[in-house]
Amino acid sequence: MRAKTPKVVVTFASTSDAMAMEAAACEHGLPGRIIPVPSEIDAGCGLAWCADAVERDDLTRALEHLGLAHEGVFEVMMY
Amino acid sequence: MIYFDNAATTMLKPPEVAEAVARAIGSFGGVGRGVHEASLDAGMTVFKARQKVSDLIGGPGAKHVAFAYNATEALNIAICGLLHAGDHAVTTAASHNSVLRPLFRMEDAGTAEVSVVPIAPDGSLDYDAFDAAFRPNTRLAVVTHASNLTGDVYDIARLARIAHDHGAVLVVDAAQTAGVIPIDMAAQSIDVVCFTGHKSLFGPQGTGGLVVAEGVDIAAFKVGGSGTHSYDRAHPTFMPERLEAGTLNAHGIAGLLAGLTYIERKSVDAIRSETQALAARFEEGVGAVPGVKLYGGGEGKRACSAAPRSNGDAGRGIPASLGAANLTRTGIVTLNIADVDSSLVADMLNAEFGICTRAGAHCAPLMHEALGTDGQGAVRFSFSHFNTADEVDAGIEAVAMLAKELV
């Protein structure tokens, strides 16, 4: 059976902000990838950034350093 | 075929534009509608295009660029979203119907008042008259950066100063200038720039949009699918999704991105210089033909006579490159042959010489009235840097031959 693991999930107000994250991740080698927003965070659709939870500090520092607009940073158990 | 109708649509595009559209059609999903490769590829392309548009015109960044179907839709979004009941708006007679009709519709409905500042018979604008048109309830000024009839380029930095002095927002119709005349929203203090993709940005038809300065709130023109916040009753209020609804034309925007990348590589200055050289060559040639009447050019004469003002612009932080004398005209030369109907002349040019021009009213009825050509219309030759000197010379020869027969 597939097990859930802790993930850090960054949410965005808009698709444009998510695309800015994707572009910055490509340019700076940030960990993670775009995923659909998990329903436990937001029941609507939309894009989020997901990485292993151990990357949380590095990721939040990068968000701050690069001035990447985002709504929230969450830890979620995900497959 | 010799194509001199670039002010309507540039027909010759950099080859990479069509290649980008073809690749996009075969590989793109919907922007913001999924996280699979096809959707992200489309999303990243649109994001890059937003950034390139902003970079081109000194805008506030990718998030402030909303895409639309063309400049007309962008202008409708801006005008309807900024002008409210009881407001007054100012425009000029150089405006295209894409500005005039949304304003007149609101005026006819009794929801807004509109003043139209006249244009002189030489195509120039009286900036003092523009200043005098403002009222205490003037909320909005909508101006064309360049006349689509004569190519006269208006001083948008000066118009912005006037509008802001009266507490109004300035919207610029850059359909004729984006990509060929430099625009710097920040330095020129422009609030909203509306652009189209299919003219001098070399993109496909069906692409355009508006760039909105920080702090300018435009009410949503259309609402619907946004890809985010789907359980919310109301459409998102953040830019750019605030002004977009439904699936974007990402296939077209991929082509627009290729056009923008081409412009970035070649430079606006080089494109303008080559285009203006061709237009000047044509104007000089046909200007010597007996019976040919040329229109416009008044803004260039006005700018020359007001040369000392350029020092004042520099003092206000506007780069000298945005006030140079060679920025008073796009690549348009408009003429008539004696009193011959412009539509007949354009048809002869097409049928007998294979030369594509645009006759008639050019969706600029008040500008034709200003020039005195509202009955006859005028024949517009609009050049691209992809045209050649040989094509220009063929155009001069064709006009000379027709004039000889018709006058």
Short mmCIF file of N, CA and C in Angstrom, two decimals, chain B residues 162-250:
data_model
loop_
_atom_site.label_atom_id
_atom_site.label_comp_id
_atom_site.label_asym_id
_atom_site.label_seq_id
_atom_site.Cartn_x
_atom_site.Cartn_y
_atom_site.Cartn_z
N ILE B 162 -0.89 66.21 -17.90
CA ILE B 162 -2.12 67.01 -17.89
C ILE B 162 -3.24 66.23 -17.19
N ALA B 163 -3.40 64.97 -17.56
CA ALA B 163 -4.47 64.16 -16.96
C ALA B 163 -4.28 64.06 -15.45
N HIS B 164 -3.06 63.80 -15.04
CA HIS B 164 -2.80 63.62 -13.59
C HIS B 164 -2.98 64.94 -12.83
N ASP B 165 -2.63 66.05 -13.49
CA ASP B 165 -2.86 67.35 -12.83
C ASP B 165 -4.33 67.56 -12.50
N HIS B 166 -5.19 66.91 -13.30
CA HIS B 166 -6.63 67.03 -13.08
C HIS B 166 -7.20 65.84 -12.30
N GLY B 167 -6.31 64.98 -11.82
CA GLY B 167 -6.77 63.83 -11.04
C GLY B 167 -7.39 62.72 -11.86
N ALA B 168 -7.10 62.70 -13.16
CA ALA B 168 -7.69 61.68 -14.03
C ALA B 168 -6.66 60.60 -14.37
N VAL B 169 -7.16 59.48 -14.80
CA VAL B 169 -6.33 58.34 -15.23
C VAL B 169 -6.13 58.44 -16.74
N LEU B 170 -4.91 58.12 -17.21
CA LEU B 170 -4.65 58.16 -18.65
C LEU B 170 -4.52 56.75 -19.22
N VAL B 171 -5.37 56.46 -20.20
CA VAL B 171 -5.30 55.20 -20.94
C VAL B 171 -4.77 55.51 -22.33
N VAL B 172 -3.74 54.76 -22.75
CA VAL B 172 -3.13 54.98 -24.05
C VAL B 172 -3.45 53.82 -24.98
N ASP B 173 -3.95 54.15 -26.16
CA ASP B 173 -4.15 53.17 -27.23
C ASP B 173 -2.85 53.09 -28.02
N ALA B 174 -2.11 52.00 -27.80
CA ALA B 174 -0.80 51.85 -28.45
C ALA B 174 -0.86 50.87 -29.62
N ALA B 175 -2.03 50.73 -30.21
CA ALA B 175 -2.18 49.76 -31.31
C ALA B 175 -1.19 50.03 -32.44
N GLN B 176 -0.90 51.31 -32.69
CA GLN B 176 -0.03 51.66 -33.82
C GLN B 176 1.43 51.82 -33.42
N THR B 177 1.73 51.73 -32.15
CA THR B 177 3.10 52.09 -31.73
C THR B 177 3.86 51.00 -30.99
N ALA B 178 3.18 50.14 -30.26
CA ALA B 178 3.90 49.14 -29.46
C ALA B 178 4.80 48.31 -30.37
N GLY B 179 6.08 48.34 -30.12
CA GLY B 179 7.05 47.59 -30.91
C GLY B 179 7.80 48.43 -31.91
N VAL B 180 7.29 49.64 -32.20
CA VAL B 180 7.96 50.46 -33.22
C VAL B 180 8.28 51.87 -32.70
N ILE B 181 7.56 52.32 -31.70
CA ILE B 181 7.86 53.59 -31.03
C ILE B 181 8.07 53.24 -29.54
N PRO B 182 9.15 53.72 -28.93
CA PRO B 182 9.39 53.34 -27.53
C PRO B 182 8.31 53.88 -26.60
N ILE B 183 7.94 53.05 -25.64
CA ILE B 183 7.00 53.43 -24.59
C ILE B 183 7.66 53.04 -23.27
N ASP B 184 7.57 53.92 -22.29
CA ASP B 184 8.09 53.61 -20.96
C ASP B 184 7.02 54.05 -19.96
N MET B 185 6.17 53.12 -19.58
CA MET B 185 5.05 53.45 -18.69
C MET B 185 5.51 54.15 -17.42
N ALA B 186 6.60 53.67 -16.87
CA ALA B 186 7.07 54.25 -15.60
C ALA B 186 7.56 55.67 -15.83
N ALA B 187 8.46 55.86 -16.79
CA ALA B 187 9.05 57.18 -17.02
C ALA B 187 8.02 58.18 -17.53
N GLN B 188 7.06 57.69 -18.33
CA GLN B 188 6.06 58.59 -18.92
C GLN B 188 4.79 58.69 -18.06
N SER B 189 4.77 57.97 -16.95
CA SER B 189 3.64 58.00 -16.01
C SER B 189 2.31 57.61 -16.66
N ILE B 190 2.35 56.56 -17.44
CA ILE B 190 1.13 56.09 -18.11
C ILE B 190 0.41 55.10 -17.19
N ASP B 191 -0.90 55.24 -17.08
CA ASP B 191 -1.66 54.37 -16.18
C ASP B 191 -2.03 53.04 -16.83
N VAL B 192 -2.48 53.09 -18.08
CA VAL B 192 -2.88 51.87 -18.77
C VAL B 192 -2.45 51.96 -20.23
N VAL B 193 -1.81 50.92 -20.72
CA VAL B 193 -1.45 50.84 -22.13
C VAL B 193 -2.22 49.66 -22.74
N CYS B 194 -2.99 49.94 -23.79
CA CYS B 194 -3.70 48.88 -24.51
C CYS B 194 -2.95 48.59 -25.80
N PHE B 195 -2.72 47.32 -26.09
CA PHE B 195 -1.91 46.96 -27.25
C PHE B 195 -2.60 45.84 -28.03
N THR B 196 -2.17 45.70 -29.27
CA THR B 196 -2.62 44.56 -30.07
C THR B 196 -1.39 43.78 -30.50
N GLY B 197 -1.58 42.49 -30.72
CA GLY B 197 -0.43 41.66 -31.06
C GLY B 197 -0.14 41.57 -32.54
N HIS B 198 -1.15 41.81 -33.38
CA HIS B 198 -1.02 41.43 -34.79
C HIS B 198 -0.45 42.53 -35.68
N LYS B 199 -0.13 43.67 -35.10
CA LYS B 199 0.46 44.73 -35.92
C LYS B 199 1.98 44.72 -35.70
N SER B 200 2.53 45.72 -35.04
CA SER B 200 3.99 45.82 -34.96
C SER B 200 4.61 44.99 -33.83
N LEU B 201 3.82 44.12 -33.22
CA LEU B 201 4.42 43.11 -32.33
C LEU B 201 4.58 41.78 -33.07
N PHE B 202 4.10 41.73 -34.32
CA PHE B 202 4.31 40.59 -35.22
C PHE B 202 3.66 39.29 -34.75
N GLY B 203 2.69 39.40 -33.86
CA GLY B 203 1.99 38.20 -33.40
C GLY B 203 0.80 37.88 -34.30
N PRO B 204 0.07 36.82 -33.97
CA PRO B 204 -1.12 36.45 -34.72
C PRO B 204 -2.30 37.36 -34.37
N GLN B 205 -3.27 37.41 -35.25
CA GLN B 205 -4.53 38.07 -34.92
C GLN B 205 -5.18 37.32 -33.76
N GLY B 206 -5.96 38.05 -32.96
CA GLY B 206 -6.58 37.42 -31.80
C GLY B 206 -5.73 37.51 -30.55
N THR B 207 -4.67 38.32 -30.62
CA THR B 207 -3.84 38.55 -29.43
C THR B 207 -3.75 40.05 -29.17
N GLY B 208 -3.74 40.40 -27.92
CA GLY B 208 -3.63 41.80 -27.50
C GLY B 208 -3.80 41.84 -26.01
N GLY B 209 -3.96 43.04 -25.46
CA GLY B 209 -4.16 43.10 -24.02
C GLY B 209 -3.93 44.49 -23.47
N LEU B 210 -3.82 44.53 -22.16
CA LEU B 210 -3.60 45.82 -21.50
C LEU B 210 -2.62 45.64 -20.35
N VAL B 211 -1.79 46.65 -20.17
CA VAL B 211 -0.84 46.69 -19.08
C VAL B 211 -1.31 47.78 -18.13
N VAL B 212 -1.45 47.41 -16.86
CA VAL B 212 -2.08 48.30 -15.88
C VAL B 212 -1.08 48.65 -14.79
N ALA B 213 -0.89 49.94 -14.57
CA ALA B 213 0.06 50.39 -13.54
C ALA B 213 -0.43 49.99 -12.15
N GLU B 214 0.52 49.90 -11.23
CA GLU B 214 0.19 49.61 -9.83
C GLU B 214 -0.81 50.67 -9.31
N GLY B 215 -1.81 50.21 -8.61
CA GLY B 215 -2.75 51.14 -7.98
C GLY B 215 -3.92 51.55 -8.85
N VAL B 216 -3.93 51.13 -10.11
CA VAL B 216 -5.07 51.44 -10.99
C VAL B 216 -6.01 50.24 -10.97
N ASP B 217 -7.20 50.43 -10.47
CA ASP B 217 -8.16 49.32 -10.33
C ASP B 217 -9.21 49.40 -11.42
N ILE B 218 -9.19 48.42 -12.30
CA ILE B 218 -10.17 48.35 -13.38
C ILE B 218 -11.19 47.27 -13.03
N ALA B 219 -12.45 47.64 -13.02
CA ALA B 219 -13.49 46.65 -12.72
C ALA B 219 -13.52 45.59 -13.82
N ALA B 220 -13.80 44.35 -13.43
CA ALA B 220 -13.81 43.25 -14.40
C ALA B 220 -14.87 43.48 -15.47
N PHE B 221 -14.49 43.28 -16.71
CA PHE B 221 -15.38 43.45 -17.86
C PHE B 221 -16.17 42.15 -18.10
N LYS B 222 -15.50 41.04 -17.89
CA LYS B 222 -16.15 39.73 -18.04
C LYS B 222 -15.69 38.85 -16.89
N VAL B 223 -16.52 37.93 -16.49
CA VAL B 223 -16.20 37.03 -15.39
C VAL B 223 -16.56 35.61 -15.81
N GLY B 224 -15.94 34.66 -15.14
CA GLY B 224 -16.23 33.27 -15.49
C GLY B 224 -15.14 32.35 -15.01
N GLY B 225 -14.73 31.42 -15.86
CA GLY B 225 -13.70 30.46 -15.49
C GLY B 225 -12.37 31.16 -15.28
N SER B 226 -11.73 30.85 -14.12
CA SER B 226 -10.44 31.48 -13.84
C SER B 226 -9.35 30.44 -13.55
N GLY B 227 -9.77 29.20 -13.33
CA GLY B 227 -8.80 28.17 -13.02
C GLY B 227 -8.43 28.12 -11.55
N THR B 228 -8.81 29.14 -10.80
CA THR B 228 -8.53 29.17 -9.36
C THR B 228 -9.78 29.66 -8.63
N HIS B 229 -9.83 29.41 -7.30
CA HIS B 229 -10.92 29.90 -6.45
C HIS B 229 -12.30 29.56 -7.04
N SER B 230 -12.41 28.33 -7.52
CA SER B 230 -13.61 27.97 -8.29
C SER B 230 -14.88 27.90 -7.46
N TYR B 231 -14.76 27.74 -6.15
CA TYR B 231 -15.97 27.70 -5.33
C TYR B 231 -16.40 29.08 -4.84
N ASP B 232 -15.59 30.08 -5.16
CA ASP B 232 -15.99 31.44 -4.80
C ASP B 232 -17.12 31.90 -5.72
N ARG B 233 -18.04 32.65 -5.15
CA ARG B 233 -19.16 33.16 -5.95
C ARG B 233 -18.69 34.20 -6.96
N ALA B 234 -17.68 34.96 -6.56
CA ALA B 234 -17.21 36.08 -7.41
C ALA B 234 -15.89 35.73 -8.10
N HIS B 235 -15.67 36.39 -9.20
CA HIS B 235 -14.44 36.23 -9.97
C HIS B 235 -13.26 36.78 -9.16
N PRO B 236 -12.05 36.22 -9.31
CA PRO B 236 -10.89 36.75 -8.58
C PRO B 236 -10.69 38.24 -8.85
N THR B 237 -10.19 38.94 -7.85
CA THR B 237 -10.00 40.39 -7.99
C THR B 237 -8.54 40.76 -8.21
N PHE B 238 -7.65 39.77 -8.22
CA PHE B 238 -6.23 40.08 -8.42
C PHE B 238 -5.89 40.03 -9.90
N MET B 239 -4.85 40.81 -10.24
CA MET B 239 -4.35 40.84 -11.62
C MET B 239 -3.42 39.66 -11.84
N PRO B 240 -3.35 39.17 -13.10
CA PRO B 240 -4.11 39.61 -14.28
C PRO B 240 -5.45 38.89 -14.43
N GLU B 241 -5.68 37.85 -13.59
CA GLU B 241 -6.91 37.07 -13.75
C GLU B 241 -8.16 37.94 -13.61
N ARG B 242 -8.05 39.03 -12.85
CA ARG B 242 -9.18 39.95 -12.67
C ARG B 242 -9.79 40.37 -14.01
N LEU B 243 -8.93 40.57 -15.00
CA LEU B 243 -9.40 41.08 -16.30
C LEU B 243 -9.45 40.01 -17.38
N GLU B 244 -9.26 38.76 -16.97
CA GLU B 244 -9.32 37.65 -17.93
C GLU B 244 -10.35 36.64 -17.44
N ALA B 245 -11.08 36.03 -18.33
CA ALA B 245 -12.00 34.95 -17.95
C ALA B 245 -12.07 33.98 -19.13
N GLY B 246 -12.09 32.70 -18.82
CA GLY B 246 -12.11 31.70 -19.88
C GLY B 246 -10.71 31.34 -20.31
N THR B 247 -10.62 30.32 -21.15
CA THR B 247 -9.32 29.85 -21.61
C THR B 247 -8.65 30.88 -22.51
N LEU B 248 -7.42 31.19 -22.19
CA LEU B 248 -6.68 32.18 -23.00
C LEU B 248 -6.31 31.60 -24.36
N ASN B 249 -6.03 32.50 -25.29
CA ASN B 249 -5.55 32.11 -26.62
C ASN B 249 -4.04 31.83 -26.53
N ALA B 250 -3.71 30.76 -25.84
CA ALA B 250 -2.29 30.46 -25.62
C ALA B 250 -1.58 30.13 -26.93
#
